[in-house]
PDB file of C-alpha atoms and ligand atoms in Angstrom:
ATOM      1  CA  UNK A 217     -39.199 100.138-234.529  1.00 95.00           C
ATOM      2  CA  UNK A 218     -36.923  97.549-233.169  1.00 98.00           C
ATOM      3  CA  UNK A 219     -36.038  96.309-229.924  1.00 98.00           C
ATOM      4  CA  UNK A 220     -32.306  97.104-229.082  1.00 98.00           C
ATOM      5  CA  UNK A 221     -30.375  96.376-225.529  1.00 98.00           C
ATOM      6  CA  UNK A 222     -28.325  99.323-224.791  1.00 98.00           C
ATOM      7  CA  UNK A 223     -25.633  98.809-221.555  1.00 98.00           C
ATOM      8  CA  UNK A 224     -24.325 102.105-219.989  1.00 96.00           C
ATOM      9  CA  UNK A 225     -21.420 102.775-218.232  1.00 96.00           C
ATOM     10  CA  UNK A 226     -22.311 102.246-214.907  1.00 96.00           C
ATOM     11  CA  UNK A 227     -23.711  98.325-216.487  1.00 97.00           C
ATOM     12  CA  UNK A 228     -26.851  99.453-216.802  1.00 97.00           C
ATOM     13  CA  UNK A 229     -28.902  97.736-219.321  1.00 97.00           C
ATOM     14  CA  UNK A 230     -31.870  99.207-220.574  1.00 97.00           C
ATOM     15  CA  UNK A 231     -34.085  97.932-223.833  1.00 98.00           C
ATOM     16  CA  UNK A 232     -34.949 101.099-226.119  1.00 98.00           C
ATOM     17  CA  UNK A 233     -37.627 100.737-228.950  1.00 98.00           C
ATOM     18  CA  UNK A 234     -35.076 102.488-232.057  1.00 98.00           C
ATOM     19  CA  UNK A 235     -36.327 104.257-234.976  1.00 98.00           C
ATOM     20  CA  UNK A 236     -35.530 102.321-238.623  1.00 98.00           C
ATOM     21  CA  UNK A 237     -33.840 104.761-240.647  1.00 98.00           C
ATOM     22  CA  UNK A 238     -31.757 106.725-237.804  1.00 98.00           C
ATOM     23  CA  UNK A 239     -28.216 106.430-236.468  1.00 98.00           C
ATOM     24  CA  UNK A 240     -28.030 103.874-233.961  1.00 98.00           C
ATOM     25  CA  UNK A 241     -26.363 106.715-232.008  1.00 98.00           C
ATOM     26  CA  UNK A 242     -29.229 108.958-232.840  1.00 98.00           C
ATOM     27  CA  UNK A 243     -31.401 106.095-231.258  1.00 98.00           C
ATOM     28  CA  UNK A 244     -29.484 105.864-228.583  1.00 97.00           C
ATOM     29  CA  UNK A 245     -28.994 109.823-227.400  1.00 97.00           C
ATOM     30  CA  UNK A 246     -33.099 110.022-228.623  1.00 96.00           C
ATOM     31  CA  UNK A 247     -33.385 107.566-225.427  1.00 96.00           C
ATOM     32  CA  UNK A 248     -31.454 109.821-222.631  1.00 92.00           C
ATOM     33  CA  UNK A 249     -28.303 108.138-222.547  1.00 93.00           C
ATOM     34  CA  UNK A 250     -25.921 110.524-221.679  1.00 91.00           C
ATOM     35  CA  UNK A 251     -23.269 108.429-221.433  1.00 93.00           C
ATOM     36  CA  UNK A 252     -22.767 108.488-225.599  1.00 95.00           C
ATOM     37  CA  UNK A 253     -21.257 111.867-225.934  1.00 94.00           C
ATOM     38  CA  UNK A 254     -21.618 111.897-229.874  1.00 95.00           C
ATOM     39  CA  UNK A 255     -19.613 115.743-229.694  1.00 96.00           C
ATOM     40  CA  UNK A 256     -19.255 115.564-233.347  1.00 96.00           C
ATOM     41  CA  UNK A 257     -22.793 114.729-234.261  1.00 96.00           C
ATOM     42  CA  UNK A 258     -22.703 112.057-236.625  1.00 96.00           C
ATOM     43  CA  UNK A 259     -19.867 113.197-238.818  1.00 96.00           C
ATOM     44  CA  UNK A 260     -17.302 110.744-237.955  1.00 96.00           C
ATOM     45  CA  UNK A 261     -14.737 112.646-236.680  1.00 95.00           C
ATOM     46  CA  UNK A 262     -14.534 112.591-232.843  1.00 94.00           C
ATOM     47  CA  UNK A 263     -15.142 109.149-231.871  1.00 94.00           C
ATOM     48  CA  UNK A 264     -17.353 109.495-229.043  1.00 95.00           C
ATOM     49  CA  UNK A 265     -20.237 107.364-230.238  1.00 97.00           C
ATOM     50  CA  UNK A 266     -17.871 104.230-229.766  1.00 97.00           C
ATOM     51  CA  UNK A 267     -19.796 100.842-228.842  1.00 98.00           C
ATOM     52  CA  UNK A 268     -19.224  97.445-228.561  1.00 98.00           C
ATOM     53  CA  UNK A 269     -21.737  95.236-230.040  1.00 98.00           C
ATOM     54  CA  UNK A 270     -22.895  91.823-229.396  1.00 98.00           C
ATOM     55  CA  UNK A 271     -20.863  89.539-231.816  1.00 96.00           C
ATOM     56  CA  UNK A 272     -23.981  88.131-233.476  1.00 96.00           C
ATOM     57  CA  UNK A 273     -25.553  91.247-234.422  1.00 97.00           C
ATOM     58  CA  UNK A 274     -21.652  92.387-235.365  1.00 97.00           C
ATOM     59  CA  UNK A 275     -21.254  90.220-237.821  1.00 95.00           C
ATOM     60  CA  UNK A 276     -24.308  91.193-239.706  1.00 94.00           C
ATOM     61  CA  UNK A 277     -23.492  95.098-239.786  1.00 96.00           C
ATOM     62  CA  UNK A 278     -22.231  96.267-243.311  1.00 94.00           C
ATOM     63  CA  UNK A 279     -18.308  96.817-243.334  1.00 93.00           C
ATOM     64  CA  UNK A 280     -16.802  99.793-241.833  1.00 95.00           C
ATOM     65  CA  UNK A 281     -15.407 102.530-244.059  1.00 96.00           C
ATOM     66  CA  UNK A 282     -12.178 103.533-243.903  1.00 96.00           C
ATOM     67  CA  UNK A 283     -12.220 106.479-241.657  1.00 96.00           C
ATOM     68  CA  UNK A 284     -14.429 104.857-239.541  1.00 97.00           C
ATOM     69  CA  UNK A 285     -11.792 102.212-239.345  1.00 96.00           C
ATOM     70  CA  UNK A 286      -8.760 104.846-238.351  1.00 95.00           C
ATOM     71  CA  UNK A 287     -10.744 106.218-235.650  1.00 95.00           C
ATOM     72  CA  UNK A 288     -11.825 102.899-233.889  1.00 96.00           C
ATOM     73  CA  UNK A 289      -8.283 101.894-234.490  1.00 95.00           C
ATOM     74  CA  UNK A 290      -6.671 104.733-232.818  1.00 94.00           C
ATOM     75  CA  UNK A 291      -8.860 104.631-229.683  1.00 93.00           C
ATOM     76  CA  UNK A 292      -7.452 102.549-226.639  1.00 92.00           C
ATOM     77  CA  UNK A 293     -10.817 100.696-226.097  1.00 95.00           C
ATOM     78  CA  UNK A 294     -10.813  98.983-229.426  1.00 96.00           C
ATOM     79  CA  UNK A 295     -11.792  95.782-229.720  1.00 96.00           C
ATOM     80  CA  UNK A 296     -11.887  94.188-232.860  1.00 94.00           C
ATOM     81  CA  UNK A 297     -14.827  92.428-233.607  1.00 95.00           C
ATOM     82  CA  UNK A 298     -16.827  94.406-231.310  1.00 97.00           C
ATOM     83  CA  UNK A 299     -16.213  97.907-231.403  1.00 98.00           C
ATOM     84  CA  UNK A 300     -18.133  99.846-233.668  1.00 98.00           C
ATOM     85  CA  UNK A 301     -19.081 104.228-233.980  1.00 98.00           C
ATOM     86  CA  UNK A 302     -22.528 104.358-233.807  1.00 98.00           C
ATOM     87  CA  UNK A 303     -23.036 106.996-235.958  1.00 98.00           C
ATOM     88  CA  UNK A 304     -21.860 104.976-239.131  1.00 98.00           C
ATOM     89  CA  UNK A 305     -24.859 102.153-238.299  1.00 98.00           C
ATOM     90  CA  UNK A 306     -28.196 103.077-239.329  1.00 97.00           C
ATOM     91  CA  UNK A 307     -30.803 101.014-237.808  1.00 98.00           C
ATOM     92  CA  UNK A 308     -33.151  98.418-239.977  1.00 96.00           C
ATOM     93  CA  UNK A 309     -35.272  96.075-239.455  1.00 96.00           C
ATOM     94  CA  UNK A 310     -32.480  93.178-238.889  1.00 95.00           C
ATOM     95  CA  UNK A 311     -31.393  94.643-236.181  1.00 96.00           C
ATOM     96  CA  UNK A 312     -33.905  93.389-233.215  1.00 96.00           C
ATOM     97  CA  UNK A 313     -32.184  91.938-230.327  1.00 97.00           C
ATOM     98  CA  UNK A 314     -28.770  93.791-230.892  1.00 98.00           C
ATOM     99  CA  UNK A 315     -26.981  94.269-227.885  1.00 98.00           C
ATOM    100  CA  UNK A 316     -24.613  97.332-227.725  1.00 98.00           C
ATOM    101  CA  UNK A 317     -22.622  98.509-224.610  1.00 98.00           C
ATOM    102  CA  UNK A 318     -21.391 102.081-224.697  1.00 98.00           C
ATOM    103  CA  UNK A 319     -17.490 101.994-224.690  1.00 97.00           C
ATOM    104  CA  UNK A 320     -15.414 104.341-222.424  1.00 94.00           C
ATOM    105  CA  UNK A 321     -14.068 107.498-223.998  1.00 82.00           C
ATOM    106  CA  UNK A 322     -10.127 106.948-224.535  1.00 67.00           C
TER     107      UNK A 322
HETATM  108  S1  FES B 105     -20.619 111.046-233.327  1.00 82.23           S
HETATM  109 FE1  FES B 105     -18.566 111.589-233.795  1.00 82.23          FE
HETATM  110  S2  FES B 105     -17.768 109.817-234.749  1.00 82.23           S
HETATM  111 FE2  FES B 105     -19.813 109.264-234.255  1.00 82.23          FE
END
């Protein structure tokens, strides 16, 4: 388990203890946050898992694929440098202290 800051919509920050091994999304719907929509479910397709994170803990994450990549691209809350699907991040043991903001749907 790691610590991890999650900030809803409403600016709501909350600390969540997330499972090593999961989805940062998975960690993140596990914890109630309804705000994440996730509709596709992890398969990288929809876009709905989209979160900014802390640029710290950002530039530690392993690169984004390709799709991944189109998808973040295409949404009008991109940010680059920040904005990352949290399906495509599965949380290790690095990860303590990352701060991640759920992004508004496009
Ligand atoms: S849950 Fe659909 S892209 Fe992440």
């Amino acid at each position: 388990m790691v610590k991890i800051s999650v900030t809803n919509l409403a600016g709501q920050t909350s600390e969540i203890e997330a499972e090593v091994g999961l989805s940062l999304m998975e960690n993140i719907r596990n914890n109630d946050f309804d705000d994440l929509a996730a509709i596709c479910g992890g398969c990288c397709s929809c876009c709905t898992c989209h979160v900014f994170v802390d640029e710290e803990s950002y530039e530690k994450l392993t690169e984004m694929d390709e799709d991944e990549q189109y998808l973040l691209e295409d949404s009008e809350n991109y940010h680059a440098g920040t904005s990352r699907l949290s399906c495509q991040i599965e949380v290790d043991d690095s990860m303590g202290g990352m701060k991640v903001t759920i992004a508004p749907e496009a």
